[in-house]
Amino acid sequence: MEFEVIAKCPTTKARVSRMKLAHGTTMLPIFMPVATQAAIKGLTPQQVEALGINLILNNTYHLNLRPGIKVLNEAGGAHKFQGWKHNLLTDSGGFQLVSLNKFTQITEEGALFESPFDGKPTMLTPEESISIQHAIGADIIMQLDDVVSSLTVGPRVGEAMWRTIRWLDRCIEHHEKSGRTDVQNLFAIVQGGLDTELRDQCLDEMIARKNRVAGYAIGGLSGGEEKDVFWRVIKQCADRLPWDRPRYSMGIGFAEDLLVCVALGVDMADCVFPTRTARFGVALTFKGPLNLRLKKHAADFGPIDADCPCPTCANGTSRAMLHHILTLETAGAHAVTQHNLVFQARLMGRARDAIVGGTFPDYLKSFFAEYFGDKGYPEWCVNALRSVGVDLLEGREQITVIPGGAANWDRPHSEQ
Ligand SMILES: [Zn+2]
């Protein structure tokens, strides 16, 4: 990997970087769409490419189950298997083992789980996770980590953090032995829950291994924790992670979360939210999410967003048409999915332009004003941005500030 920071916001911690991988150059900060089964739900790889997207995420757990490593090896890796010419990142499979499989037991050796096919006990070790990711051939691969929910408290959080460091060492050893370090880049995952001391200890250990990892992820968040705690952990990690390594915040997809994370120094993020919400008929716009299934759109003949260059808006597909087909035809979900991925790309593209142009604080202010309007700003966003020198309320004292909570699934500004 070649990684170079090319611009820095003089106020916040935001930066623009160029990340050159084996399948091309990706500019950061970026949002990565999730193609769980080697396909973004509702879109072909060619459609994703046509949207200008050049880095997507595949799930190791799912690809290992189906089509399986044998098929992927025969195909020559996941790029060839899915006809994707651009960059690819895989997770380690650990998160799915814990979240999808209630019988998973973590031991020092690895994660012991019940195969969903034949019910047999199956072990995923750090070495095996890396081997599977080698067969997939992703440009960026993730270490296997010991995942605990961000709501877990007590000694289990520390145990998981220290095990994650030991597993990182096993992943590094196994990866270095493979001779694939020039084409596949291993990222470490900072754990430690919501405990600042554990996070610091994890950062100490992982930063000490800097010369053997290509980048860092911030894990163990986005699990329903208070947003005011979430951003403080992101800031603590981003402030300490090495300047010359990309930083990836896992499971972040709401527009305001993305921009706050960028302001705190995050470069990459992924989430199923924009594609999942599209299938429920919600289009993302700079004026807030738009629920196209609502009756009021039945005779609304404008596009989702007249300024949007996505194929759905540019071809003039009306909100009324989308309202009509969303519950009848899968084409409705495809159309909104394309729009939502372009929205995420524009949101981050505008952030990059603003950072390069020295106007990122103004972009943050104008984004929040347009997106939330007079519905009120989430307090955690106001607090987080104040911590990096941007006061969203400056000159806008009339705006209501909505106290934070576990705001992940609570969208007060969503159109009802
Ligand atoms: Zn559009």
Short mmCIF file of C-alpha atoms and ligand atoms in Angstrom, two decimals:
data_model
loop_
_atom_site.label_atom_id
_atom_site.label_comp_id
_atom_site.label_asym_id
_atom_site.label_seq_id
_atom_site.Cartn_x
_atom_site.Cartn_y
_atom_site.Cartn_z
CA MET A 1 0.00 0.00 0.00
CA GLU A 2 1.10 3.53 -0.71
CA PHE A 3 -0.58 5.95 1.68
CA GLU A 4 -0.07 9.69 1.62
CA VAL A 5 -1.91 12.47 3.44
CA ILE A 6 -2.28 15.25 0.88
CA ALA A 7 -4.34 17.85 2.76
CA LYS A 8 -5.30 18.63 6.32
CA CYS A 9 -8.10 20.81 7.69
CA PRO A 10 -6.44 23.63 9.66
CA THR A 11 -9.27 23.60 12.24
CA THR A 12 -10.48 20.01 12.73
CA LYS A 13 -8.55 16.73 12.58
CA ALA A 14 -9.93 15.95 9.10
CA ARG A 15 -7.53 14.98 6.37
CA VAL A 16 -7.54 13.88 2.72
CA SER A 17 -5.31 11.00 1.70
CA ARG A 18 -4.41 8.98 -1.33
CA MET A 19 -4.38 5.23 -0.76
CA LYS A 20 -2.85 3.22 -3.59
CA LEU A 21 -3.72 -0.47 -3.51
CA ALA A 22 -3.22 -3.34 -5.96
CA HIS A 23 -6.53 -2.54 -7.72
CA GLY A 24 -6.20 1.21 -8.00
CA THR A 25 -6.09 4.42 -6.04
CA THR A 26 -8.85 5.34 -3.58
CA MET A 27 -9.12 8.83 -2.15
CA LEU A 28 -9.95 9.11 1.55
CA PRO A 29 -12.08 9.87 3.51
CA ILE A 30 -14.47 7.40 1.93
CA PHE A 31 -17.61 5.42 2.67
CA MET A 32 -17.38 1.74 1.67
CA PRO A 33 -20.60 -0.01 0.61
CA VAL A 34 -21.04 -3.52 1.97
CA ALA A 35 -21.29 -6.40 -0.52
CA THR A 36 -21.94 -9.16 2.01
CA GLN A 37 -22.26 -12.09 -0.41
CA ALA A 38 -19.81 -10.62 -2.98
CA ALA A 39 -22.69 -8.50 -4.27
CA ILE A 40 -24.19 -5.26 -3.02
CA LYS A 41 -27.82 -6.17 -2.49
CA GLY A 42 -29.77 -5.08 -5.55
CA LEU A 43 -26.81 -4.10 -7.74
CA THR A 44 -24.39 -5.83 -10.10
CA PRO A 45 -20.65 -5.12 -9.71
CA GLN A 46 -20.83 -3.31 -13.06
CA GLN A 47 -23.56 -1.01 -11.75
CA VAL A 48 -21.50 -0.29 -8.64
CA GLU A 49 -18.49 0.49 -10.83
CA ALA A 50 -20.60 2.81 -13.00
CA LEU A 51 -21.48 4.83 -9.88
CA GLY A 52 -17.76 5.64 -9.52
CA ILE A 53 -17.29 3.49 -6.42
CA ASN A 54 -13.84 1.91 -6.21
CA LEU A 55 -13.64 0.30 -2.78
CA ILE A 56 -16.21 -2.13 -1.40
CA LEU A 57 -16.37 -4.56 1.50
CA ASN A 58 -16.98 -8.31 1.33
CA ASN A 59 -17.83 -10.46 4.37
CA THR A 60 -15.36 -13.28 5.03
CA TYR A 61 -17.81 -15.27 7.14
CA HIS A 62 -20.41 -15.42 4.37
CA LEU A 63 -17.93 -16.07 1.52
CA ASN A 64 -16.28 -18.84 3.52
CA LEU A 65 -19.65 -20.58 3.93
CA ARG A 66 -20.72 -19.96 0.33
CA PRO A 67 -19.27 -20.28 -2.28
CA GLY A 68 -16.43 -21.49 -0.05
CA ILE A 69 -12.68 -21.26 -0.32
CA LYS A 70 -12.33 -24.09 -2.85
CA VAL A 71 -14.48 -22.25 -5.39
CA LEU A 72 -12.83 -18.90 -4.66
CA ASN A 73 -9.38 -20.47 -5.15
CA GLU A 74 -10.48 -22.05 -8.43
CA ALA A 75 -11.90 -18.70 -9.54
CA GLY A 76 -8.61 -16.99 -8.70
CA GLY A 77 -10.01 -14.93 -5.84
CA ALA A 78 -13.06 -12.84 -5.11
CA HIS A 79 -12.20 -10.08 -7.60
CA LYS A 80 -12.42 -12.52 -10.50
CA PHE A 81 -15.31 -14.43 -8.96
CA GLN A 82 -17.53 -11.34 -8.85
CA GLY A 83 -16.08 -9.46 -11.81
CA TRP A 84 -14.89 -6.56 -9.64
CA LYS A 85 -11.78 -4.76 -10.93
CA HIS A 86 -11.40 -2.29 -8.09
CA ASN A 87 -10.36 -2.37 -4.46
CA LEU A 88 -11.82 -4.78 -1.98
CA LEU A 89 -11.70 -5.01 1.81
CA THR A 90 -12.68 -8.07 3.81
CA ASP A 91 -13.57 -8.25 7.47
CA SER A 92 -12.19 -11.16 9.51
CA GLY A 93 -15.45 -13.00 10.06
CA GLY A 94 -15.30 -12.57 13.83
CA PHE A 95 -18.14 -10.10 14.13
CA GLN A 96 -20.58 -12.35 12.23
CA LEU A 97 -19.56 -15.37 14.30
CA VAL A 98 -20.61 -13.57 17.43
CA SER A 99 -23.63 -11.72 16.07
CA LEU A 100 -25.16 -14.46 13.88
CA ASN A 101 -24.25 -17.61 15.76
CA LYS A 102 -25.49 -17.88 19.31
CA PHE A 103 -23.41 -20.97 20.08
CA THR A 104 -20.04 -19.33 19.39
CA GLN A 105 -17.49 -19.84 22.18
CA ILE A 106 -14.28 -17.86 22.29
CA THR A 107 -11.18 -19.74 23.39
CA GLU A 108 -7.54 -18.69 23.19
CA GLU A 109 -7.18 -20.88 20.10
CA GLY A 110 -10.00 -19.14 18.22
CA ALA A 111 -13.76 -18.89 17.88
CA LEU A 112 -15.57 -22.22 18.15
CA PHE A 113 -18.92 -22.18 16.41
CA GLU A 114 -21.60 -24.50 15.15
CA SER A 115 -21.59 -24.79 11.39
CA PRO A 116 -24.92 -23.43 10.09
CA PHE A 117 -24.91 -26.24 7.48
CA ASP A 118 -24.20 -29.45 9.35
CA GLY A 119 -24.20 -28.30 12.99
CA LYS A 120 -20.64 -29.59 13.48
CA PRO A 121 -18.34 -27.67 15.82
CA THR A 122 -15.99 -25.58 13.66
CA MET A 123 -13.04 -23.46 14.77
CA LEU A 124 -12.07 -20.15 13.22
CA THR A 125 -8.52 -19.32 14.34
CA PRO A 126 -6.69 -16.05 13.61
CA GLU A 127 -4.47 -17.96 11.16
CA GLU A 128 -7.46 -19.48 9.40
CA SER A 129 -9.22 -16.12 9.11
CA ILE A 130 -6.12 -14.75 7.38
CA SER A 131 -5.86 -17.82 5.12
CA ILE A 132 -9.49 -17.39 4.05
CA GLN A 133 -8.84 -13.72 3.35
CA HIS A 134 -5.79 -14.75 1.31
CA ALA A 135 -8.02 -17.01 -0.81
CA ILE A 136 -10.50 -14.15 -1.24
CA GLY A 137 -7.58 -11.93 -2.22
CA ALA A 138 -8.89 -8.64 -0.81
CA ASP A 139 -6.60 -5.61 -1.01
CA ILE A 140 -7.22 -4.85 2.67
CA ILE A 141 -7.69 -7.66 5.18
CA MET A 142 -8.62 -7.45 8.84
CA GLN A 143 -7.16 -9.25 11.83
CA LEU A 144 -9.46 -11.65 13.71
CA ASP A 145 -10.48 -9.86 16.90
CA ASP A 146 -12.29 -10.99 20.02
CA VAL A 147 -15.53 -9.07 19.59
CA VAL A 148 -17.66 -8.04 22.54
CA SER A 149 -20.73 -5.84 22.39
CA SER A 150 -20.11 -2.20 23.23
CA LEU A 151 -22.70 -2.64 26.01
CA THR A 152 -20.61 -5.34 27.74
CA VAL A 153 -18.98 -4.24 31.00
CA GLY A 154 -16.63 -5.90 33.48
CA PRO A 155 -13.54 -8.10 33.05
CA ARG A 156 -14.69 -9.57 29.72
CA VAL A 157 -13.88 -6.26 27.98
CA GLY A 158 -10.25 -6.32 29.12
CA GLU A 159 -9.93 -10.04 28.38
CA ALA A 160 -11.18 -9.49 24.82
CA MET A 161 -8.87 -6.50 24.30
CA TRP A 162 -5.73 -8.40 25.39
CA ARG A 163 -6.75 -11.46 23.37
CA THR A 164 -7.25 -9.22 20.34
CA ILE A 165 -3.62 -8.11 20.70
CA ARG A 166 -2.39 -11.71 20.97
CA TRP A 167 -4.48 -12.64 17.96
CA LEU A 168 -3.08 -9.66 16.06
CA ASP A 169 0.42 -11.08 16.59
CA ARG A 170 -0.73 -14.45 15.25
CA CYS A 171 -2.36 -12.76 12.24
CA ILE A 172 0.80 -10.73 11.54
CA GLU A 173 3.03 -13.84 11.72
CA HIS A 174 0.76 -15.85 9.47
CA HIS A 175 0.35 -13.01 6.98
CA GLU A 176 4.08 -12.27 6.80
CA LYS A 177 4.85 -15.95 6.18
CA SER A 178 2.45 -16.00 3.22
CA GLY A 179 4.54 -13.64 1.13
CA ARG A 180 1.41 -11.68 0.24
CA THR A 181 2.20 -8.53 2.22
CA ASP A 182 2.91 -6.56 -0.95
CA VAL A 183 -0.58 -7.14 -2.39
CA GLN A 184 -2.73 -7.64 0.71
CA ASN A 185 -2.64 -5.15 3.56
CA LEU A 186 -3.39 -6.20 7.11
CA PHE A 187 -5.25 -3.83 9.45
CA ALA A 188 -5.23 -4.10 13.25
CA ILE A 189 -8.48 -3.50 15.17
CA VAL A 190 -8.33 -1.33 18.28
CA GLN A 191 -10.60 -2.76 21.00
CA GLY A 192 -11.19 -1.93 24.65
CA GLY A 193 -14.90 -1.19 24.73
CA LEU A 194 -15.92 2.13 26.23
CA ASP A 195 -13.11 2.02 28.82
CA THR A 196 -10.60 4.78 28.12
CA GLU A 197 -7.79 3.05 30.02
CA LEU A 198 -8.21 -0.20 28.09
CA ARG A 199 -8.39 1.75 24.83
CA ASP A 200 -5.11 3.49 25.71
CA GLN A 201 -3.40 0.20 26.57
CA CYS A 202 -4.64 -1.30 23.30
CA LEU A 203 -3.41 1.76 21.39
CA ASP A 204 0.02 1.48 23.07
CA GLU A 205 0.36 -2.16 22.02
CA MET A 206 -0.96 -1.71 18.50
CA ILE A 207 1.00 1.45 17.76
CA ALA A 208 4.14 -0.48 18.85
CA ARG A 209 3.39 -2.88 15.96
CA LYS A 210 3.04 -0.07 13.43
CA ASN A 211 5.76 -1.32 11.11
CA ARG A 212 3.97 -4.64 10.69
CA VAL A 213 0.43 -3.34 9.99
CA ALA A 214 -0.79 -1.23 7.07
CA GLY A 215 -3.65 0.50 8.88
CA TYR A 216 -5.91 0.56 11.90
CA ALA A 217 -9.60 0.02 12.50
CA ILE A 218 -11.52 1.29 15.50
CA GLY A 219 -13.72 -1.63 16.54
CA GLY A 220 -16.18 -2.43 19.29
CA LEU A 221 -18.47 0.55 18.68
CA SER A 222 -21.83 1.15 16.96
CA GLY A 223 -23.47 -1.45 19.16
CA GLY A 224 -26.08 0.78 20.75
CA GLU A 225 -23.80 2.73 23.09
CA GLU A 226 -24.55 6.38 23.94
CA LYS A 227 -23.46 8.54 21.05
CA ASP A 228 -21.76 10.94 23.43
CA VAL A 229 -19.53 8.05 24.53
CA PHE A 230 -19.09 6.79 20.96
CA TRP A 231 -17.51 9.99 19.67
CA ARG A 232 -15.18 10.32 22.64
CA VAL A 233 -13.77 6.83 21.96
CA ILE A 234 -13.36 7.65 18.27
CA LYS A 235 -11.55 10.85 19.18
CA GLN A 236 -9.30 9.13 21.71
CA CYS A 237 -8.26 6.55 19.11
CA ALA A 238 -7.96 8.91 16.13
CA ASP A 239 -5.87 11.37 18.19
CA ARG A 240 -3.29 8.69 18.94
CA LEU A 241 -3.24 6.50 15.83
CA PRO A 242 -0.19 7.06 13.60
CA TRP A 243 -0.60 9.91 11.14
CA ASP A 244 0.82 7.84 8.29
CA ARG A 245 -1.67 4.98 8.53
CA PRO A 246 -5.32 4.96 7.38
CA ARG A 247 -7.97 4.83 10.14
CA TYR A 248 -11.15 2.87 9.59
CA SER A 249 -14.19 3.27 11.80
CA MET A 250 -16.30 0.11 11.54
CA GLY A 251 -20.08 0.13 11.22
CA ILE A 252 -20.65 3.87 10.63
CA GLY A 253 -23.11 4.95 7.93
CA PHE A 254 -25.42 7.81 8.95
CA ALA A 255 -24.46 11.07 7.27
CA GLU A 256 -23.94 13.00 10.52
CA ASP A 257 -21.90 10.14 12.03
CA LEU A 258 -19.67 10.05 8.96
CA LEU A 259 -18.96 13.78 8.95
CA VAL A 260 -18.30 13.89 12.69
CA CYS A 261 -15.91 10.92 12.37
CA VAL A 262 -14.13 12.61 9.46
CA ALA A 263 -13.75 15.77 11.56
CA LEU A 264 -12.23 13.64 14.34
CA GLY A 265 -9.65 12.19 11.90
CA VAL A 266 -11.29 9.03 10.52
CA ASP A 267 -10.55 8.07 6.88
CA MET A 268 -12.77 5.07 6.12
CA ALA A 269 -16.17 3.75 7.21
CA ASP A 270 -18.63 1.04 6.21
CA CYS A 271 -22.23 0.21 7.03
CA VAL A 272 -25.18 -1.68 5.54
CA PHE A 273 -27.45 1.26 6.43
CA PRO A 274 -27.66 3.11 3.07
CA THR A 275 -28.40 -0.05 1.07
CA ARG A 276 -30.69 -1.58 3.69
CA THR A 277 -32.73 1.58 4.17
CA ALA A 278 -33.06 1.84 0.36
CA ARG A 279 -34.79 -1.52 0.32
CA PHE A 280 -37.25 -0.12 2.86
CA GLY A 281 -37.95 2.77 0.49
CA VAL A 282 -35.92 5.47 2.24
CA ALA A 283 -33.86 7.73 -0.04
CA LEU A 284 -31.02 9.71 1.56
CA THR A 285 -30.80 13.37 0.62
CA PHE A 286 -28.96 16.46 1.81
CA LYS A 287 -32.29 17.63 3.22
CA GLY A 288 -32.63 14.46 5.32
CA PRO A 289 -33.98 10.96 4.65
CA LEU A 290 -37.07 10.73 2.46
CA ASN A 291 -39.54 7.87 2.99
CA LEU A 292 -40.81 7.22 -0.53
CA ARG A 293 -43.42 4.77 0.68
CA LEU A 294 -45.45 7.58 2.22
CA LYS A 295 -48.67 8.35 0.40
CA LYS A 296 -47.75 11.99 -0.10
CA HIS A 297 -45.29 10.93 -2.80
CA ALA A 298 -47.99 9.20 -4.89
CA ALA A 299 -48.35 12.25 -7.12
CA ASP A 300 -44.90 13.76 -6.58
CA PHE A 301 -43.40 13.92 -10.07
CA GLY A 302 -39.96 15.35 -9.30
CA PRO A 303 -36.84 13.16 -8.87
CA ILE A 304 -35.51 12.27 -5.41
CA ASP A 305 -32.97 15.07 -5.76
CA ALA A 306 -32.84 17.31 -8.84
CA ASP A 307 -29.07 17.91 -8.34
CA CYS A 308 -28.16 14.25 -7.94
CA PRO A 309 -26.12 12.69 -10.77
CA CYS A 310 -27.17 9.10 -9.96
CA PRO A 311 -28.85 7.12 -12.77
CA THR A 312 -32.22 7.22 -10.96
CA CYS A 313 -32.34 11.01 -10.57
CA ALA A 314 -30.49 11.88 -13.78
CA ASN A 315 -32.97 9.84 -15.83
CA GLY A 316 -35.82 11.68 -14.19
CA THR A 317 -37.41 8.72 -12.40
CA SER A 318 -40.10 10.39 -10.33
CA ARG A 319 -40.76 9.97 -6.64
CA ALA A 320 -44.30 8.99 -7.67
CA MET A 321 -42.96 6.14 -9.81
CA LEU A 322 -40.69 4.94 -7.01
CA HIS A 323 -43.58 5.15 -4.54
CA HIS A 324 -45.66 3.08 -6.97
CA ILE A 325 -43.13 0.27 -7.57
CA LEU A 326 -41.31 0.04 -4.23
CA THR A 327 -43.64 -2.59 -2.83
CA LEU A 328 -44.32 -4.25 -6.19
CA GLU A 329 -41.06 -4.53 -8.10
CA THR A 330 -37.46 -5.13 -7.06
CA ALA A 331 -36.48 -2.40 -9.57
CA GLY A 332 -37.68 0.14 -7.01
CA ALA A 333 -35.12 -1.08 -4.46
CA HIS A 334 -32.38 -1.10 -7.13
CA ALA A 335 -33.18 2.50 -8.10
CA VAL A 336 -33.11 3.80 -4.52
CA THR A 337 -29.98 1.74 -3.69
CA GLN A 338 -28.09 3.38 -6.57
CA HIS A 339 -29.24 6.79 -5.39
CA ASN A 340 -28.23 6.15 -1.78
CA LEU A 341 -24.74 4.95 -2.69
CA VAL A 342 -24.23 8.05 -4.82
CA PHE A 343 -25.49 10.16 -1.90
CA GLN A 344 -22.86 8.61 0.42
CA ALA A 345 -20.18 9.17 -2.24
CA ARG A 346 -21.22 12.82 -2.74
CA LEU A 347 -21.30 13.42 1.02
CA MET A 348 -17.72 12.19 1.34
CA GLY A 349 -16.58 13.75 -1.96
CA ARG A 350 -17.81 17.15 -0.76
CA ALA A 351 -15.95 16.58 2.51
CA ARG A 352 -12.71 15.85 0.61
CA ASP A 353 -13.17 18.93 -1.59
CA ALA A 354 -13.86 21.11 1.44
CA ILE A 355 -10.81 19.79 3.32
CA VAL A 356 -8.58 20.43 0.30
CA GLY A 357 -10.16 23.87 -0.21
CA GLY A 358 -9.79 24.84 3.45
CA THR A 359 -13.56 25.18 3.95
CA PHE A 360 -14.40 22.00 5.88
CA PRO A 361 -15.81 23.79 8.97
CA ASP A 362 -18.18 25.74 6.66
CA TYR A 363 -19.20 22.51 4.97
CA LEU A 364 -20.05 20.98 8.34
CA LYS A 365 -22.17 24.01 9.28
CA SER A 366 -24.03 24.14 5.98
CA PHE A 367 -24.56 20.36 5.95
CA PHE A 368 -26.13 20.36 9.43
CA ALA A 369 -28.28 23.41 8.61
CA GLU A 370 -29.63 21.80 5.46
CA TYR A 371 -29.92 18.23 6.73
CA PHE A 372 -31.51 18.87 10.11
CA GLY A 373 -33.07 22.25 9.34
CA ASP A 374 -35.12 23.42 12.32
CA LYS A 375 -35.73 19.85 13.52
CA GLY A 376 -32.79 20.37 15.86
CA TYR A 377 -29.18 19.18 15.99
CA PRO A 378 -28.11 16.04 17.88
CA GLU A 379 -26.30 17.27 20.98
CA TRP A 380 -23.51 14.70 20.60
CA CYS A 381 -22.65 16.12 17.15
CA VAL A 382 -22.50 19.64 18.60
CA ASN A 383 -20.23 18.41 21.43
CA ALA A 384 -18.00 16.33 19.17
CA LEU A 385 -17.47 19.12 16.65
CA ARG A 386 -16.83 21.67 19.42
CA SER A 387 -14.00 19.40 20.59
CA VAL A 388 -12.27 20.01 17.24
CA GLY A 389 -12.96 23.72 17.01
CA VAL A 390 -16.26 23.88 15.10
CA ASP A 391 -19.29 25.42 16.80
CA LEU A 392 -22.41 24.40 14.88
CA LEU A 393 -24.53 26.76 16.98
CA GLU A 394 -22.50 29.87 16.21
CA GLY A 395 -24.98 32.35 14.76
CA ARG A 396 -27.76 29.76 14.97
CA GLU A 397 -28.80 30.13 18.59
CA GLN A 398 -32.45 29.44 17.72
CA ILE A 399 -31.67 25.81 16.83
CA THR A 400 -32.91 23.19 19.26
CA VAL A 401 -30.29 20.79 20.56
CA ILE A 402 -31.57 17.24 20.99
CA PRO A 403 -29.96 15.40 23.90
CA GLY A 404 -28.12 12.30 22.74
CA GLY A 405 -28.95 8.76 23.62
CA ALA A 406 -28.43 5.55 21.74
CA ALA A 407 -29.37 7.45 18.62
CA ASN A 408 -28.42 4.71 16.16
CA TRP A 409 -31.94 3.61 15.43
CA ASP A 410 -33.63 6.73 16.66
CA ARG A 411 -33.96 9.09 13.73
CA PRO A 412 -35.85 12.12 15.01
CA HIS A 413 -35.21 13.95 11.77
CA SER A 414 -36.50 11.16 9.54
CA GLU A 415 -39.57 12.06 7.63
CA GLN A 416 -42.52 10.37 9.29
ZN ZN B 1 -30.06 10.26 -7.10
#
